[in-house]
């Protein structure tokens, strides 16, 4: 394990730390991620994202295109509530992030239901920009 960090100098660590702080404080301009018609296409759409990751950036990204995000995890809301929201069509589009999807949540929805529902997508390790592109592609069709 120590061999991995053998060649890292203190100045490199400081530079990396400074870059991370800058990224946290700077606001990303999400308007450049999608085409010009994205606000009109996505306006007022309710998008549920099931994840236990920190969701502030994703929330900002979705709101930049006038979507109404509902970002939840099964520690804050019950699995039954989340499942009911998805099944009752109270949201227009659902993203199930693999990084925040418990086995219990997956079992409650069922693989068959997920696979047969075009408005539900199981997503593996994607950035907020990639998730925005998924939303736009879904609503644009």
C-alpha positions as a Markdown table, in Angstrom:
| # | Residue | x | y | z |
|---|---|---|---|---|
| 1 | Unk | 0.0 | 0.0 | 0.0 |
| 2 | Unk | 2.8 | 2.5 | 0.8 |
| 3 | Unk | 4.4 | 1.8 | -2.6 |
| 4 | Unk | 1.4 | 3.3 | -4.2 |
| 5 | Unk | 2.2 | 6.7 | -2.6 |
| 6 | Unk | 5.9 | 6.5 | -2.8 |
| 7 | Unk | 6.4 | 8.9 | -5.6 |
| 8 | Unk | 3.8 | 11.5 | -4.5 |
| 9 | Unk | 5.3 | 14.7 | -3.3 |
| 10 | Unk | 3.8 | 17.1 | -0.7 |
| 11 | Unk | 3.4 | 19.8 | -3.4 |
| 12 | Unk | 1.4 | 17.4 | -5.6 |
| 13 | Unk | -0.8 | 16.6 | -2.6 |
| 14 | Unk | -1.3 | 20.3 | -1.9 |
| 15 | Unk | -2.1 | 21.0 | -5.6 |
| 16 | Unk | -4.7 | 18.2 | -5.7 |
| 17 | Unk | -6.3 | 19.5 | -2.5 |
| 18 | Unk | -6.5 | 23.0 | -3.9 |
| 19 | Unk | -8.1 | 21.7 | -7.1 |
| 20 | Unk | -10.7 | 19.8 | -5.1 |
| 21 | Unk | -11.6 | 22.9 | -3.0 |
| 22 | Unk | -11.9 | 24.9 | -6.2 |
| 23 | Unk | -14.2 | 22.4 | -7.8 |
| 24 | Unk | -16.4 | 22.4 | -4.7 |
| 25 | Unk | -16.7 | 26.2 | -4.7 |
| 26 | Unk | -17.1 | 26.7 | -8.4 |
| 27 | Unk | -20.5 | 26.3 | -10.0 |
| 28 | Unk | -20.6 | 24.2 | -13.1 |
| 29 | Unk | -22.6 | 25.8 | -16.0 |
| 30 | Unk | -24.9 | 22.9 | -16.9 |
| 31 | Unk | -26.6 | 24.9 | -19.6 |
| 32 | Unk | -23.7 | 24.0 | -22.0 |
| 33 | Unk | -24.2 | 20.2 | -21.5 |
| 34 | Unk | -27.5 | 19.9 | -23.5 |
| 35 | Unk | -28.8 | 21.4 | -26.7 |
| 36 | Unk | -30.6 | 24.8 | -26.7 |
| 37 | Unk | -34.1 | 23.2 | -26.7 |
| 38 | Unk | -33.4 | 21.2 | -23.5 |
| 39 | Unk | -35.2 | 23.6 | -21.2 |
| 40 | Unk | -38.4 | 23.5 | -23.3 |
| 41 | Unk | -38.1 | 19.7 | -23.6 |
| 42 | Unk | -37.5 | 19.1 | -19.9 |
| 43 | Unk | -39.5 | 21.9 | -18.2 |
| 44 | Unk | -41.8 | 20.7 | -15.5 |
| 45 | Unk | -40.8 | 17.0 | -15.7 |
| 46 | Unk | -40.6 | 15.2 | -12.4 |
| 47 | Unk | -37.5 | 13.0 | -12.3 |
| 48 | Unk | -36.9 | 10.6 | -9.4 |
| 49 | Unk | -33.4 | 9.6 | -8.6 |
| 50 | Unk | -32.8 | 6.8 | -6.2 |
| 51 | Unk | -29.3 | 7.1 | -4.7 |
| 52 | Unk | -27.5 | 7.4 | -1.4 |
| 53 | Unk | -24.8 | 9.6 | -2.8 |
| 54 | Unk | -24.6 | 13.3 | -2.1 |
| 55 | Unk | -27.0 | 14.8 | -4.5 |
| 56 | Unk | -26.5 | 18.5 | -4.4 |
| 57 | Unk | -24.8 | 18.7 | -7.8 |
| 58 | Unk | -27.4 | 16.4 | -9.4 |
| 59 | Unk | -30.2 | 18.5 | -8.0 |
| 60 | Unk | -28.6 | 21.7 | -9.4 |
| 61 | Unk | -28.1 | 20.1 | -12.8 |
| 62 | Unk | -31.8 | 18.9 | -13.1 |
| 63 | Unk | -33.1 | 22.3 | -11.8 |
| 64 | Unk | -31.0 | 24.1 | -14.4 |
| 65 | Unk | -33.3 | 22.7 | -17.0 |
| 66 | Unk | -36.4 | 23.4 | -15.0 |
| 67 | Unk | -37.0 | 19.7 | -14.1 |
| 68 | Unk | -38.5 | 18.9 | -10.7 |
| 69 | Unk | -36.1 | 16.4 | -9.1 |
| 70 | Unk | -37.1 | 14.0 | -6.4 |
| 71 | Unk | -33.9 | 12.6 | -5.0 |
| 72 | Unk | -34.3 | 9.9 | -2.4 |
| 73 | Unk | -32.7 | 7.0 | -0.8 |
| 74 | Unk | -34.2 | 4.1 | 1.2 |
| 75 | Unk | -32.7 | 5.3 | 4.4 |
| 76 | Unk | -34.6 | 8.6 | 4.3 |
| 77 | Unk | -37.8 | 7.3 | 2.8 |
| 78 | Unk | -39.3 | 3.8 | 3.1 |
| 79 | Unk | -38.8 | 1.3 | 0.3 |
| 80 | Unk | -42.6 | 1.1 | 0.1 |
| 81 | Unk | -43.0 | 4.8 | -0.4 |
| 82 | Unk | -40.3 | 4.9 | -3.1 |
| 83 | Unk | -41.8 | 1.9 | -4.9 |
| 84 | Unk | -45.3 | 3.4 | -4.7 |
| 85 | Unk | -44.1 | 6.7 | -6.2 |
| 86 | Unk | -42.5 | 4.9 | -9.1 |
| 87 | Unk | -45.3 | 2.4 | -9.8 |
| 88 | Unk | -48.1 | 5.0 | -9.5 |
| 89 | Unk | -46.7 | 7.2 | -12.3 |
| 90 | Unk | -46.3 | 10.2 | -10.0 |
| 91 | Unk | -42.9 | 10.9 | -11.6 |
| 92 | Unk | -42.2 | 11.2 | -15.3 |
| 93 | Unk | -38.8 | 9.4 | -15.3 |
| 94 | Unk | -36.9 | 7.4 | -12.8 |
| 95 | Unk | -33.1 | 6.8 | -12.5 |
| 96 | Unk | -32.0 | 4.0 | -10.3 |
| 97 | Unk | -28.3 | 4.6 | -9.5 |
| 98 | Unk | -26.5 | 1.4 | -8.8 |
| 99 | Unk | -24.4 | 3.2 | -6.2 |
| 100 | Unk | -27.5 | 3.8 | -4.2 |
| 101 | Unk | -29.8 | 1.0 | -4.9 |
| 102 | Unk | -30.2 | -1.5 | -2.1 |
| 103 | Unk | -31.0 | -5.1 | -2.8 |
| 104 | Unk | -34.3 | -4.6 | -0.9 |
| 105 | Unk | -35.3 | -1.7 | -3.2 |
| 106 | Unk | -34.4 | -3.8 | -6.3 |
| 107 | Unk | -36.4 | -6.7 | -4.9 |
| 108 | Unk | -39.4 | -4.5 | -4.1 |
| 109 | Unk | -39.6 | -3.1 | -7.7 |
| 110 | Unk | -38.6 | -6.4 | -9.3 |
| 111 | Unk | -36.3 | -6.9 | -12.3 |
| 112 | Unk | -39.2 | -7.7 | -14.6 |
| 113 | Unk | -41.0 | -4.5 | -13.8 |
| 114 | Unk | -37.8 | -2.4 | -14.2 |
| 115 | Unk | -37.0 | -4.1 | -17.6 |
| 116 | Unk | -40.5 | -3.6 | -18.9 |
| 117 | Unk | -40.8 | 0.0 | -17.9 |
| 118 | Unk | -39.3 | 2.4 | -20.4 |
| 119 | Unk | -39.5 | 5.3 | -17.9 |
| 120 | Unk | -37.2 | 3.5 | -15.5 |
| 121 | Unk | -33.5 | 3.2 | -16.1 |
| 122 | Unk | -30.9 | 1.4 | -14.1 |
| 123 | Unk | -27.7 | 3.4 | -14.2 |
| 124 | Unk | -24.1 | 2.4 | -13.4 |
| 125 | Unk | -21.6 | 5.0 | -12.2 |
| 126 | Unk | -22.5 | 8.1 | -14.3 |
| 127 | Unk | -21.8 | 11.7 | -13.8 |
| 128 | Unk | -24.5 | 14.4 | -13.4 |
| 129 | Unk | -23.8 | 15.5 | -17.0 |
| 130 | Unk | -24.4 | 11.9 | -18.3 |
| 131 | Unk | -27.6 | 11.7 | -16.2 |
| 132 | Unk | -28.8 | 15.0 | -17.7 |
| 133 | Unk | -28.2 | 13.5 | -21.2 |
| 134 | Unk | -30.3 | 10.5 | -20.3 |
| 135 | Unk | -33.1 | 12.7 | -19.1 |
| 136 | Unk | -33.0 | 14.8 | -22.2 |
| 137 | Unk | -32.9 | 11.7 | -24.5 |
| 138 | Unk | -35.9 | 10.2 | -22.7 |
| 139 | Unk | -38.0 | 13.4 | -22.9 |
| 140 | Unk | -37.0 | 14.3 | -26.4 |
| 141 | Unk | -38.2 | 11.0 | -27.9 |
